[in-house]
DNA sequence: AAGATACGCTTACGATGTAAGACTGTCAAG
DNA sequence: CTTGACAGTCTTACATCGTAAGCGTATCTT
């Protein structure tokens, strides 16, 4: 330590940056403000660092996002033992919950061309579970495609809604239908007023219906168990 | 600089801009280069106009995208007569085809908070079809959520793949697995090598399997027909 | 003829991702 | 202890983005 007595205050030995710290800070900010809001400068600021310093831990913004996505994958829970239908249901529910926490991640989970280790691990586990349950390879491909498409697709619709409170849903629906003559869309209006805006309705509950239908169909399609 | 006597050539009476022309040009450019690539300046350039001129026909970039999305919705084909299962199948197939042409549109179809007329029209038609087929309102909500989630979700996975040729698929798979020790992901490797990379495989065909499973499940769930 | 409106253009501002390179503290080898 | 390499930070700079403000002109209305 030269410069001992200089007023050159370097008092706080600040926590050094690391890829992990960068990714986690990015995750937190994206959760709070959205992925689009997140810029290298803002991320740097949150870490008490200039933007360019981040590039020593992350090769560019895309790489940052790749890393964040893999953190999201790591949050997905998948029970490795037990019956396949229960496992698949638990997985789907977990994916939905995780994507609820990280709404920005939604379109990006399957479209990364450089999947991270957690991503691959997860896929391998799921495929393994189905194989162990006696699914032939071709059916595994079918099942995987079906379940993933549904789960991600549902999460996508889900994300559109503010979904915090029923009042907000009602407000949004009203706002949309108010911009157009209601009688041009009678069926849409019926569904909205007679069903969606009724007290007990919660779009999230649709998820279980579809999921059960899928699992039942898959079972029928040929699991040996 | 009034540039008094300049031969201020205004020779070609150029086609005047219009909202429709702007939207369609945007659509074409986004199809070719992606939505992110498309900027107001580039769009202006393609139309032989400065960027700011576009704002007389579109309130901002978001409005531009909204309009483009509604053009996409208008491309979806939905047969208004005939049996509900056939109609739903045709619709899903059409959605997939449309999203194949306009890959950039994928995450945006359901998450717009200001849906256009084609969007609402389409939803109304689909709901009407199911109602006429005897579905009670609650089941319509279930069915709609299920079919849309699956269709959009599938299109999302689909989009990730270059999907032009089987060789490209193989190349991508190889590239991904090459970055990691294969034996850590035995099931993923099996599925890839024993199935996906086999000559006849085409991911697109998975779509039909899932779609039929869904429709069958829905029929079972209570259509009167 | 006069005024309004529609529609194009110019300029300008603050943000973004990131290339290039300067500075500084840490640590290994001489 | 000195020296040099290197890793990690910061500074500067640039092209590009969306769009606010306002100017100019061609066309339409009165």
Tab-separated table of C-alpha atoms (C1' of nucleotides) in Angstrom:
chain	number	residue	atom	x	y	z
A	1	UNK	CA	0.000	0.000	0.000
A	2	UNK	CA	1.897	3.054	-1.065
A	3	UNK	CA	0.232	6.404	-0.813
A	4	UNK	CA	-0.608	5.633	2.764
A	5	UNK	CA	-1.209	9.094	4.037
A	6	UNK	CA	-2.620	10.590	0.897
A	7	UNK	CA	-6.183	11.771	1.242
A	8	UNK	CA	-6.637	9.451	-1.673
A	9	UNK	CA	-9.399	7.694	0.129
A	10	UNK	CA	-9.702	4.140	-0.988
A	11	UNK	CA	-11.457	3.319	2.236
A	12	UNK	CA	-13.947	0.676	1.343
A	13	UNK	CA	-12.334	-2.340	-0.189
A	14	UNK	CA	-15.300	-2.813	-2.437
A	15	UNK	CA	-16.466	-6.243	-3.348
A	16	UNK	CA	-14.791	-7.203	-6.573
A	17	UNK	CA	-16.930	-7.847	-9.582
A	18	UNK	CA	-17.380	-11.366	-10.863
A	19	UNK	CA	-19.439	-12.929	-13.595
A	20	UNK	CA	-21.808	-14.297	-11.047
A	21	UNK	CA	-22.306	-10.981	-9.314
A	22	UNK	CA	-22.916	-9.283	-12.640
A	23	UNK	CA	-25.453	-11.879	-13.725
A	24	UNK	CA	-27.335	-11.791	-10.464
A	25	UNK	CA	-27.504	-8.023	-10.424
A	26	UNK	CA	-28.784	-8.121	-13.988
A	27	UNK	CA	-31.399	-10.658	-12.999
A	28	UNK	CA	-32.615	-8.532	-10.126
A	29	UNK	CA	-32.831	-5.398	-12.222
A	30	UNK	CA	-34.569	-7.132	-15.094
A	31	UNK	CA	-37.077	-8.592	-12.661
A	32	UNK	CA	-37.807	-5.175	-11.308
A	33	UNK	CA	-37.792	-3.072	-14.447
A	34	UNK	CA	-37.833	-5.397	-17.431
A	35	UNK	CA	-35.113	-6.546	-19.763
A	36	UNK	CA	-35.467	-3.643	-22.118
A	37	UNK	CA	-34.967	-1.159	-19.350
A	38	UNK	CA	-31.729	-2.812	-18.347
A	39	UNK	CA	-28.705	-1.243	-19.979
A	40	UNK	CA	-25.045	-1.833	-19.406
A	41	UNK	CA	-24.750	1.608	-17.857
A	42	UNK	CA	-27.599	1.081	-15.444
A	43	UNK	CA	-26.294	-2.319	-14.499
A	44	UNK	CA	-22.894	-0.833	-13.877
A	45	UNK	CA	-24.390	1.908	-11.781
A	46	UNK	CA	-26.246	-0.607	-9.642
A	47	UNK	CA	-22.944	-2.327	-8.984
A	48	UNK	CA	-21.097	0.905	-8.319
A	49	UNK	CA	-19.008	0.512	-11.412
A	50	UNK	CA	-18.711	1.991	-14.885
A	51	UNK	CA	-20.418	0.217	-17.734
A	52	UNK	CA	-17.267	-0.846	-19.501
A	53	UNK	CA	-15.991	-2.727	-16.494
A	54	UNK	CA	-18.722	-5.243	-17.002
A	55	UNK	CA	-17.172	-6.328	-20.254
A	56	UNK	CA	-14.401	-8.059	-18.381
A	57	UNK	CA	-16.906	-10.544	-17.031
A	58	UNK	CA	-19.362	-10.723	-19.833
A	59	UNK	CA	-18.489	-10.575	-23.491
A	60	UNK	CA	-21.452	-8.420	-24.483
A	61	UNK	CA	-25.065	-7.812	-23.667
A	62	UNK	CA	-26.189	-10.996	-25.345
A	63	UNK	CA	-23.819	-13.012	-23.264
A	64	UNK	CA	-25.172	-11.268	-20.192
A	65	UNK	CA	-28.685	-12.291	-21.140
A	66	UNK	CA	-27.573	-15.849	-21.858
A	67	UNK	CA	-26.126	-16.044	-18.395
A	68	UNK	CA	-29.224	-14.605	-16.788
A	69	UNK	CA	-31.395	-17.097	-18.633
A	70	UNK	CA	-29.330	-19.946	-17.321
A	71	UNK	CA	-29.834	-18.663	-13.799
A	72	UNK	CA	-33.531	-18.769	-14.480
A	73	UNK	CA	-33.278	-22.355	-15.696
A	74	UNK	CA	-31.489	-23.238	-12.506
A	75	UNK	CA	-34.505	-22.116	-10.517
A	76	UNK	CA	-36.809	-24.641	-12.123
A	77	UNK	CA	-37.619	-27.475	-9.806
A	78	UNK	CA	-37.921	-30.980	-11.112
A	79	UNK	CA	-38.416	-33.949	-8.815
A	80	UNK	CA	-36.156	-36.738	-9.997
A	81	UNK	CA	-38.055	-39.524	-8.374
A	82	UNK	CA	-41.688	-40.462	-8.385
A	83	UNK	CA	-44.216	-41.022	-11.053
A	84	UNK	CA	-43.769	-39.313	-14.397
A	85	UNK	CA	-47.101	-37.539	-14.493
A	86	UNK	CA	-46.557	-36.002	-11.098
A	87	UNK	CA	-43.031	-35.026	-12.059
A	88	UNK	CA	-44.143	-33.396	-15.269
A	89	UNK	CA	-46.916	-31.566	-13.547
A	90	UNK	CA	-44.570	-30.294	-10.869
A	91	UNK	CA	-42.120	-29.183	-13.490
A	92	UNK	CA	-44.717	-27.299	-15.488
A	93	UNK	CA	-46.025	-25.590	-12.384
A	94	UNK	CA	-42.500	-24.642	-11.416
A	95	UNK	CA	-41.715	-23.255	-14.850
A	96	UNK	CA	-44.796	-21.141	-14.670
A	97	UNK	CA	-43.884	-19.867	-11.228
A	98	UNK	CA	-40.333	-19.099	-12.286
A	99	UNK	CA	-41.468	-17.251	-15.363
A	100	UNK	CA	-43.841	-15.335	-13.147
A	101	UNK	CA	-40.884	-14.106	-11.142
A	102	UNK	CA	-38.851	-13.375	-14.255
A	103	UNK	CA	-41.337	-12.186	-16.776
A	104	UNK	CA	-38.715	-10.749	-19.094
A	105	UNK	CA	-37.317	-14.244	-19.662
A	106	UNK	CA	-40.292	-15.600	-21.404
A	107	UNK	CA	-39.615	-15.549	-25.100
A	108	UNK	CA	-35.961	-16.288	-24.536
A	109	UNK	CA	-35.947	-19.593	-22.729
A	110	UNK	CA	-36.080	-21.836	-25.745
A	111	UNK	CA	-34.658	-19.615	-28.395
A	112	UNK	CA	-31.124	-19.228	-27.114
A	113	UNK	CA	-28.679	-20.749	-29.525
A	114	UNK	CA	-26.061	-21.088	-26.799
A	115	UNK	CA	-27.827	-22.863	-23.954
A	116	UNK	CA	-26.127	-22.875	-20.593
A	117	UNK	CA	-25.411	-25.890	-18.395
A	118	UNK	CA	-28.521	-25.531	-16.246
A	119	UNK	CA	-30.584	-25.467	-19.408
A	120	UNK	CA	-29.039	-28.680	-20.714
A	121	UNK	CA	-29.171	-30.330	-17.295
A	122	UNK	CA	-32.835	-29.617	-17.054
A	123	UNK	CA	-33.627	-30.986	-20.487
A	124	UNK	CA	-31.619	-34.085	-19.805
A	125	UNK	CA	-33.463	-34.728	-16.554
A	126	UNK	CA	-36.855	-34.386	-18.150
A	127	UNK	CA	-36.015	-36.654	-21.041
A	128	UNK	CA	-34.538	-39.177	-18.645
A	129	UNK	CA	-37.679	-39.202	-16.571
A	130	UNK	CA	-39.828	-39.975	-19.565
A	131	UNK	CA	-37.486	-42.669	-20.814
A	132	UNK	CA	-37.502	-44.346	-17.439
A	133	UNK	CA	-41.270	-44.256	-17.506
A	134	UNK	CA	-41.121	-46.388	-20.620
A	135	UNK	CA	-41.733	-43.824	-23.327
A	136	UNK	CA	-40.115	-44.758	-26.612
A	137	UNK	CA	-37.793	-42.114	-27.982
A	138	UNK	CA	-40.200	-40.817	-30.561
A	139	UNK	CA	-42.909	-40.349	-27.992
A	140	UNK	CA	-40.490	-38.532	-25.728
A	141	UNK	CA	-39.920	-36.049	-28.505
A	142	UNK	CA	-43.645	-35.632	-28.916
A	143	UNK	CA	-44.245	-35.250	-25.222
A	144	UNK	CA	-41.462	-32.814	-24.699
A	145	UNK	CA	-42.522	-30.622	-27.540
A	146	UNK	CA	-46.108	-30.691	-26.386
A	147	UNK	CA	-45.466	-29.936	-22.756
A	148	UNK	CA	-42.927	-27.234	-23.394
A	149	UNK	CA	-44.963	-25.535	-26.031
A	150	UNK	CA	-47.975	-25.443	-23.778
A	151	UNK	CA	-46.117	-24.327	-20.706
A	152	UNK	CA	-44.163	-21.552	-22.364
A	153	UNK	CA	-47.113	-20.529	-24.440
A	154	UNK	CA	-49.323	-20.274	-21.422
A	155	UNK	CA	-46.755	-18.281	-19.544
A	156	UNK	CA	-46.660	-15.925	-22.487
A	157	UNK	CA	-50.374	-15.162	-22.352
A	158	UNK	CA	-50.156	-15.005	-18.624
A	159	UNK	CA	-47.506	-12.375	-18.762
A	160	UNK	CA	-49.645	-10.037	-20.816
A	161	UNK	CA	-52.061	-9.553	-17.973
A	162	UNK	CA	-51.236	-7.295	-15.075
A	163	UNK	CA	-52.756	-10.165	-13.147
A	164	UNK	CA	-52.158	-8.605	-9.778
A	165	UNK	CA	-55.794	-8.055	-8.935
A	166	UNK	CA	-59.127	-8.899	-10.561
A	167	UNK	CA	-59.935	-5.190	-10.667
A	168	UNK	CA	-56.989	-4.566	-12.929
A	169	UNK	CA	-58.142	-7.316	-15.255
A	170	UNK	CA	-61.585	-5.791	-15.381
A	171	UNK	CA	-60.141	-2.377	-16.020
A	172	UNK	CA	-58.037	-3.605	-18.902
A	173	UNK	CA	-60.885	-5.530	-20.472
A	174	UNK	CA	-63.127	-2.503	-20.242
A	175	UNK	CA	-60.472	-0.293	-21.771
A	176	UNK	CA	-60.018	-2.640	-24.696
A	177	UNK	CA	-63.673	-3.151	-25.436
A	178	UNK	CA	-64.398	0.524	-24.988
A	179	UNK	CA	-62.287	1.322	-28.026
A	180	UNK	CA	-64.583	-0.674	-30.270
A	181	UNK	CA	-68.302	-1.098	-30.814
A	182	UNK	CA	-69.155	-4.010	-28.558
A	183	UNK	CA	-71.846	-5.407	-30.809
A	184	UNK	CA	-69.329	-6.106	-33.528
A	185	UNK	CA	-67.734	-8.688	-31.301
A	186	UNK	CA	-70.690	-10.326	-29.565
A	187	UNK	CA	-68.958	-13.564	-28.653
A	188	UNK	CA	-65.911	-11.833	-27.311
A	189	UNK	CA	-68.174	-9.580	-25.291
A	190	UNK	CA	-70.143	-12.532	-23.976
A	191	UNK	CA	-67.058	-14.374	-22.875
A	192	UNK	CA	-65.694	-11.254	-21.262
A	193	UNK	CA	-68.768	-10.126	-19.406
A	194	UNK	CA	-70.360	-13.475	-18.635
A	195	UNK	CA	-67.224	-15.243	-17.593
A	196	UNK	CA	-63.944	-13.415	-17.322
A	197	UNK	CA	-65.294	-10.486	-15.373
A	198	UNK	CA	-67.289	-12.648	-12.983
A	199	UNK	CA	-66.005	-12.535	-9.401
A	200	UNK	CA	-64.300	-15.891	-9.075
A	201	UNK	CA	-62.480	-15.938	-12.375
A	202	UNK	CA	-58.700	-16.269	-12.393
A	203	UNK	CA	-56.940	-16.838	-15.662
A	204	UNK	CA	-54.147	-18.671	-13.922
A	205	UNK	CA	-56.516	-21.523	-13.147
A	206	UNK	CA	-56.825	-22.320	-16.829
A	207	UNK	CA	-53.329	-23.659	-16.617
A	208	UNK	CA	-54.232	-26.714	-14.587
A	209	UNK	CA	-57.056	-27.672	-16.900
A	210	UNK	CA	-54.832	-27.746	-19.950
A	211	UNK	CA	-52.004	-29.421	-18.153
A	212	UNK	CA	-54.186	-32.276	-16.955
A	213	UNK	CA	-55.652	-32.681	-20.399
A	214	UNK	CA	-52.184	-32.928	-21.869
A	215	UNK	CA	-50.896	-35.414	-19.339
A	216	UNK	CA	-53.958	-37.544	-19.738
A	217	UNK	CA	-53.546	-37.526	-23.490
A	218	UNK	CA	-49.917	-38.502	-23.201
A	219	UNK	CA	-50.697	-41.324	-20.830
A	220	UNK	CA	-53.268	-42.564	-23.265
A	221	UNK	CA	-50.756	-42.242	-26.074
A	222	UNK	CA	-48.687	-44.976	-24.696
A	223	UNK	CA	-46.855	-44.904	-21.406
A	224	UNK	CA	-46.285	-48.414	-20.222
A	225	UNK	CA	-47.081	-47.362	-16.696
B	1	UNK	CA	-29.725	29.438	-47.490
B	2	UNK	CA	-32.742	29.822	-49.712
B	3	UNK	CA	-30.657	28.514	-52.587
B	4	UNK	CA	-32.606	30.816	-54.786
B	5	UNK	CA	-32.103	29.698	-58.303
B	6	UNK	CA	-31.309	26.104	-57.681
B	7	UNK	CA	-32.875	23.763	-60.195
B	8	UNK	CA	-34.882	22.555	-57.257
B	9	UNK	CA	-35.913	19.428	-59.114
B	10	UNK	CA	-39.183	18.066	-57.847
B	11	UNK	CA	-39.562	15.882	-60.918
B	12	UNK	CA	-41.047	12.645	-59.753
B	13	UNK	CA	-44.399	12.995	-58.086
B	14	UNK	CA	-43.585	10.300	-55.612
B	15	UNK	CA	-46.219	8.076	-54.133
B	16	UNK	CA	-47.476	9.742	-50.993
B	17	UNK	CA	-46.969	7.999	-47.692
B	18	UNK	CA	-49.903	6.520	-45.869
B	19	UNK	CA	-50.321	4.542	-42.699
B	20	UNK	CA	-50.923	1.435	-44.699
B	21	UNK	CA	-47.848	1.893	-46.841
B	22	UNK	CA	-45.735	2.511	-43.756
B	23	UNK	CA	-47.060	-0.571	-41.984
B	24	UNK	CA	-46.573	-2.804	-44.971
B	25	UNK	CA	-43.055	-1.604	-45.558
B	26	UNK	CA	-42.329	-2.205	-41.899
B	27	UNK	CA	-43.751	-5.684	-42.178
B	28	UNK	CA	-41.591	-6.520	-45.165
B	29	UNK	CA	-38.430	-5.217	-43.545
B	30	UNK	CA	-39.100	-6.966	-40.253
B	31	UNK	CA	-39.720	-10.202	-42.140
B	32	UNK	CA	-36.424	-9.858	-43.895
B	33	UNK	CA	-34.199	-8.550	-41.117
B	34	UNK	CA	-36.036	-8.931	-37.839
B	35	UNK	CA	-37.904	-6.469	-35.697
B	36	UNK	CA	-34.875	-5.342	-33.772
B	37	UNK	CA	-33.052	-4.439	-36.936
B	38	UNK	CA	-35.891	-2.237	-38.056
B	39	UNK	CA	-35.453	1.377	-37.055
B	40	UNK	CA	-37.466	4.397	-37.972
B	41	UNK	CA	-34.584	5.692	-40.039
B	42	UNK	CA	-34.174	2.499	-41.982
B	43	UNK	CA	-37.887	2.288	-42.550
B	44	UNK	CA	-37.896	5.855	-43.791
B	45	UNK	CA	-35.001	5.133	-46.079
B	46	UNK	CA	-36.782	2.157	-47.569
B	47	UNK	CA	-39.685	4.434	-48.357
B	48	UNK	CA	-37.506	7.205	-49.735
B	49	UNK	CA	-38.353	9.503	-46.883
B	50	UNK	CA	-36.809	10.907	-43.730
B	51	UNK	CA	-37.508	9.138	-40.461
B	52	UNK	CA	-39.516	11.923	-38.952
B	53	UNK	CA	-42.002	11.918	-41.776
B	54	UNK	CA	-43.227	8.573	-40.595
B	55	UNK	CA	-44.552	10.134	-37.440
B	56	UNK	CA	-47.343	11.729	-39.392
B	57	UNK	CA	-48.764	8.291	-40.010
B	58	UNK	CA	-47.759	6.441	-36.915
B	59	UNK	CA	-47.638	7.914	-33.452
B	60	UNK	CA	-44.432	6.149	-32.439
B	61	UNK	CA	-42.552	2.925	-32.890
B	62	UNK	CA	-44.886	1.022	-30.620
B	63	UNK	CA	-47.836	2.105	-32.661
B	64	UNK	CA	-46.007	0.979	-35.766
B	65	UNK	CA	-45.519	-2.453	-34.259
B	66	UNK	CA	-49.138	-2.590	-33.144
B	67	UNK	CA	-50.211	-1.906	-36.687
B	68	UNK	CA	-47.854	-4.495	-38.115
B	69	UNK	CA	-49.150	-7.077	-35.668
B	70	UNK	CA	-52.677	-6.422	-36.757
B	71	UNK	CA	-51.647	-7.000	-40.352
B	72	UNK	CA	-50.283	-10.323	-39.233
B	73	UNK	CA	-53.553	-11.174	-37.526
B	74	UNK	CA	-55.363	-10.373	-40.729
B	75	UNK	CA	-53.386	-13.056	-42.504
B	76	UNK	CA	-54.669	-15.815	-40.272
B	77	UNK	CA	-57.223	-17.954	-42.033
B	78	UNK	CA	-60.193	-19.277	-40.189
B	79	UNK	CA	-62.988	-21.184	-41.926
B	80	UNK	CA	-66.278	-19.920	-40.579
B	81	UNK	CA	-68.305	-22.931	-41.523
B	82	UNK	CA	-67.772	-26.595	-40.974
B	83	UNK	CA	-67.050	-28.717	-38.008
B	84	UNK	CA	-65.309	-27.162	-35.029
B	85	UNK	CA	-62.400	-29.561	-34.861
B	86	UNK	CA	-61.542	-29.040	-38.488
B	87	UNK	CA	-61.899	-25.299	-38.077
B	88	UNK	CA	-59.630	-25.208	-35.049
B	89	UNK	CA	-57.079	-27.379	-36.718
B	90	UNK	CA	-57.071	-25.182	-39.798
B	91	UNK	CA	-56.712	-22.115	-37.666
B	92	UNK	CA	-53.789	-23.492	-35.695
B	93	UNK	CA	-52.046	-24.568	-38.870
B	94	UNK	CA	-52.600	-21.155	-40.354
B	95	UNK	CA	-51.276	-19.377	-37.286
B	96	UNK	CA	-48.174	-21.470	-37.442
B	97	UNK	CA	-47.693	-20.720	-41.107
B	98	UNK	CA	-48.226	-17.021	-40.580
B	99	UNK	CA	-45.789	-16.901	-37.702
B	100	UNK	CA	-43.338	-18.749	-39.904
B	101	UNK	CA	-43.534	-15.912	-42.394
B	102	UNK	CA	-43.309	-13.270	-39.670
B	103	UNK	CA	-41.022	-14.723	-37.095
B	104	UNK	CA	-40.466	-11.428	-35.323
B	105	UNK	CA	-44.167	-11.301	-34.399
B	106	UNK	CA	-44.114	-14.246	-32.121
B	107	UNK	CA	-43.964	-12.973	-28.596
B	108	UNK	CA	-46.094	-9.999	-29.467
B	109	UNK	CA	-49.330	-11.490	-30.725
B	110	UNK	CA	-51.044	-11.945	-27.413
B	111	UNK	CA	-49.301	-9.377	-25.302
B	112	UNK	CA	-50.426	-6.216	-27.025
B	113	UNK	CA	-52.493	-4.134	-24.686
B	114	UNK	CA	-54.062	-2.282	-27.590
B	115	UNK	CA	-55.303	-5.014	-29.926
B	116	UNK	CA	-56.304	-3.998	-33.423
B	117	UNK	CA	-59.554	-4.801	-35.208
B	118	UNK	CA	-58.229	-7.873	-37.018
B	119	UNK	CA	-57.088	-9.233	-33.688
B	120	UNK	CA	-60.489	-8.765	-32.080
B	121	UNK	CA	-62.310	-10.024	-35.149
B	122	UNK	CA	-60.278	-13.187	-35.105
B	123	UNK	CA	-60.890	-13.849	-31.439
B	124	UNK	CA	-64.565	-13.235	-31.854
B	125	UNK	CA	-64.791	-15.687	-34.743
B	126	UNK	CA	-63.007	-18.420	-32.863
B	127	UNK	CA	-65.112	-18.017	-29.751
B	128	UNK	CA	-68.248	-17.949	-31.884
B	129	UNK	CA	-67.283	-21.188	-33.570
B	130	UNK	CA	-66.870	-22.970	-30.281
B	131	UNK	CA	-70.093	-21.590	-28.877
B	132	UNK	CA	-72.001	-22.753	-31.929
B	133	UNK	CA	-70.467	-26.174	-31.483
B	134	UNK	CA	-72.141	-26.325	-28.119
B	135	UNK	CA	-69.281	-25.526	-25.781
B	136	UNK	CA	-70.449	-23.851	-22.584
B	137	UNK	CA	-68.755	-20.538	-21.895
B	138	UNK	CA	-66.381	-21.880	-19.287
B	139	UNK	CA	-65.185	-24.602	-21.611
B	140	UNK	CA	-64.665	-22.077	-24.368
B	141	UNK	CA	-62.311	-20.199	-22.079
B	142	UNK	CA	-60.455	-23.413	-21.347
B	143	UNK	CA	-60.264	-24.416	-24.963
B	144	UNK	CA	-59.142	-21.042	-26.151
B	145	UNK	CA	-56.420	-20.788	-23.582
B	146	UNK	CA	-55.250	-24.290	-24.327
B	147	UNK	CA	-55.181	-23.998	-28.090
B	148	UNK	CA	-53.595	-20.580	-28.145
B	149	UNK	CA	-50.972	-21.435	-25.591
B	150	UNK	CA	-49.978	-24.506	-27.501
B	151	UNK	CA	-49.985	-22.890	-30.897
B	152	UNK	CA	-48.010	-19.827	-29.898
B	153	UNK	CA	-45.726	-21.836	-27.699
B	154	UNK	CA	-44.979	-24.254	-30.473
B	155	UNK	CA	-44.314	-21.458	-32.891
B	156	UNK	CA	-41.864	-20.072	-30.378
B	157	UNK	CA	-39.770	-23.213	-30.240
B	158	UNK	CA	-40.110	-23.527	-33.935
B	159	UNK	CA	-38.711	-20.113	-34.505
B	160	UNK	CA	-35.545	-20.893	-32.619
B	161	UNK	CA	-34.460	-23.375	-35.213
B	162	UNK	CA	-33.006	-22.249	-38.521
B	163	UNK	CA	-35.255	-25.010	-39.797
B	164	UNK	CA	-34.409	-24.393	-43.419
B	165	UNK	CA	-32.642	-27.669	-43.966
B	166	UNK	CA	-31.961	-30.786	-41.917
B	167	UNK	CA	-28.244	-30.180	-42.311
B	168	UNK	CA	-28.543	-26.907	-40.486
B	169	UNK	CA	-30.391	-28.594	-37.663
B	170	UNK	CA	-27.674	-31.195	-37.431
B	171	UNK	CA	-25.018	-28.528	-37.479
B	172	UNK	CA	-26.653	-26.587	-34.684
B	173	UNK	CA	-27.159	-29.676	-32.548
B	174	UNK	CA	-23.567	-30.661	-33.030
B	175	UNK	CA	-22.373	-27.191	-32.164
B	176	UNK	CA	-24.377	-27.158	-28.969
B	177	UNK	CA	-23.386	-30.581	-27.776
B	178	UNK	CA	-19.782	-29.985	-28.725
B	179	UNK	CA	-19.537	-27.290	-26.077
B	180	UNK	CA	-20.248	-29.769	-23.317
B	181	UNK	CA	-19.180	-33.272	-22.358
B	182	UNK	CA	-21.768	-35.448	-24.022
B	183	UNK	CA	-21.793	-38.082	-21.325
B	184	UNK	CA	-23.076	-35.598	-18.794
B	185	UNK	CA	-26.282	-35.429	-20.733
B	186	UNK	CA	-26.875	-39.004	-21.864
B	187	UNK	CA	-30.594	-38.728	-22.449
B	188	UNK	CA	-30.305	-35.506	-24.338
B	189	UNK	CA	-27.599	-37.088	-26.448
B	190	UNK	CA	-29.692	-40.163	-27.074
B	191	UNK	CA	-32.667	-38.160	-28.172
B	192	UNK	CA	-30.498	-36.027	-30.388
B	193	UNK	CA	-28.502	-38.723	-32.076
B	194	UNK	CA	-31.046	-41.538	-32.143
B	195	UNK	CA	-33.968	-39.455	-33.198
B	196	UNK	CA	-33.575	-35.805	-34.090
B	197	UNK	CA	-30.578	-36.296	-36.318
B	198	UNK	CA	-32.035	-39.285	-38.135
B	199	UNK	CA	-32.787	-38.595	-41.789
B	200	UNK	CA	-36.555	-38.332	-41.771
B	201	UNK	CA	-36.956	-36.159	-38.718
B	202	UNK	CA	-38.700	-32.826	-39.020
B	203	UNK	CA	-39.523	-30.894	-35.880
B	204	UNK	CA	-42.460	-29.279	-37.587
B	205	UNK	CA	-44.263	-32.593	-37.653
B	206	UNK	CA	-44.485	-32.603	-33.891
B	207	UNK	CA	-47.067	-29.909	-34.247
B	208	UNK	CA	-49.739	-32.168	-35.671
B	209	UNK	CA	-49.302	-34.739	-32.943
B	210	UNK	CA	-49.890	-32.244	-30.179
B	211	UNK	CA	-52.695	-30.535	-31.987
B	212	UNK	CA	-54.616	-33.762	-32.482
B	213	UNK	CA	-54.070	-34.712	-28.886
B	214	UNK	CA	-55.474	-31.375	-27.775
B	215	UNK	CA	-58.496	-31.502	-30.009
B	216	UNK	CA	-59.249	-35.017	-28.949
B	217	UNK	CA	-58.983	-34.044	-25.319
B	218	UNK	CA	-61.298	-31.119	-25.849
B	219	UNK	CA	-63.834	-33.236	-27.646
B	220	UNK	CA	-63.749	-35.656	-24.793
B	221	UNK	CA	-64.104	-32.800	-22.341
B	222	UNK	CA	-67.557	-32.098	-23.481
B	223	UNK	CA	-68.503	-30.946	-26.938
B	224	UNK	CA	-72.064	-31.920	-27.648
B	225	UNK	CA	-71.114	-32.872	-31.150
C	1	DA	C1'	-57.610	35.525	-52.090
C	2	DA	C1'	-56.702	33.874	-47.583
C	3	DG	C1'	-56.205	30.901	-44.187
C	4	DA	C1'	-55.888	26.159	-42.595
C	5	DT	C1'	-54.270	21.704	-42.856
C	6	DA	C1'	-51.479	17.860	-44.228
C	7	DC	C1'	-47.181	16.191	-44.916
C	8	DG	C1'	-42.681	16.431	-45.864
C	9	DC	C1'	-37.806	18.107	-43.964
C	10	DT	C1'	-33.995	19.727	-40.615
C	11	DT	C1'	-31.977	20.015	-36.390
C	12	DA	C1'	-31.172	18.552	-31.842
C	13	DC	C1'	-31.098	15.797	-27.483
C	14	DG	C1'	-30.292	12.139	-24.487
C	15	DA	C1'	-29.866	7.167	-24.489
C	16	DT	C1'	-27.727	2.889	-26.089
C	17	DG	C1'	-23.890	-0.942	-27.103
C	18	DT	C1'	-19.269	-1.244	-27.385
C	19	DA	C1'	-14.261	-0.422	-29.581
C	20	DA	C1'	-9.774	1.494	-28.135
C	21	DG	C1'	-6.798	2.473	-24.942
C	22	DA	C1'	-5.091	4.622	-20.430
C	23	DC	C1'	-4.493	3.840	-15.535
C	24	DT	C1'	-3.668	1.079	-11.286
C	25	DG	C1'	-3.218	-2.379	-8.041
C	26	DT	C1'	-1.681	-7.520	-7.447
C	27	DC	C1'	1.435	-11.016	-7.933
C	28	DA	C1'	5.270	-13.980	-9.872
C	29	DA	C1'	9.952	-14.182	-11.407
C	30	DG	C1'	14.535	-12.352	-11.271
D	1	DC	C1'	13.172	-5.288	-3.530
D	2	DT	C1'	12.615	-4.502	-8.276
D	3	DT	C1'	10.468	-5.447	-12.435
D	4	DG	C1'	7.301	-6.685	-15.586
D	5	DA	C1'	3.024	-8.978	-16.778
D	6	DC	C1'	-1.669	-9.089	-16.219
D	7	DA	C1'	-6.316	-8.477	-14.607
D	8	DG	C1'	-9.779	-5.243	-13.711
D	9	DT	C1'	-11.255	-0.676	-13.679
D	10	DC	C1'	-12.152	3.861	-15.908
D	11	DT	C1'	-12.232	7.480	-19.785
D	12	DT	C1'	-13.163	8.802	-24.175
D	13	DA	C1'	-15.346	8.315	-28.483
D	14	DC	C1'	-18.509	6.812	-32.123
D	15	DA	C1'	-22.423	5.275	-34.635
D	16	DT	C1'	-27.121	4.442	-33.954
D	17	DC	C1'	-31.522	4.781	-31.764
D	18	DG	C1'	-36.448	7.070	-30.724
D	19	DT	C1'	-38.506	11.255	-30.961
D	20	DA	C1'	-39.479	16.507	-29.524
D	21	DA	C1'	-39.686	20.975	-31.744
D	22	DG	C1'	-40.323	23.613	-35.339
D	23	DC	C1'	-39.832	25.072	-40.431
D	24	DG	C1'	-41.475	24.979	-45.409
D	25	DT	C1'	-44.567	24.041	-48.975
D	26	DA	C1'	-48.354	21.956	-51.563
D	27	DT	C1'	-53.068	21.275	-51.348
D	28	DC	C1'	-57.816	22.016	-49.795
D	29	DT	C1'	-61.593	24.875	-47.737
D	30	DT	C1'	-63.893	28.875	-47.345
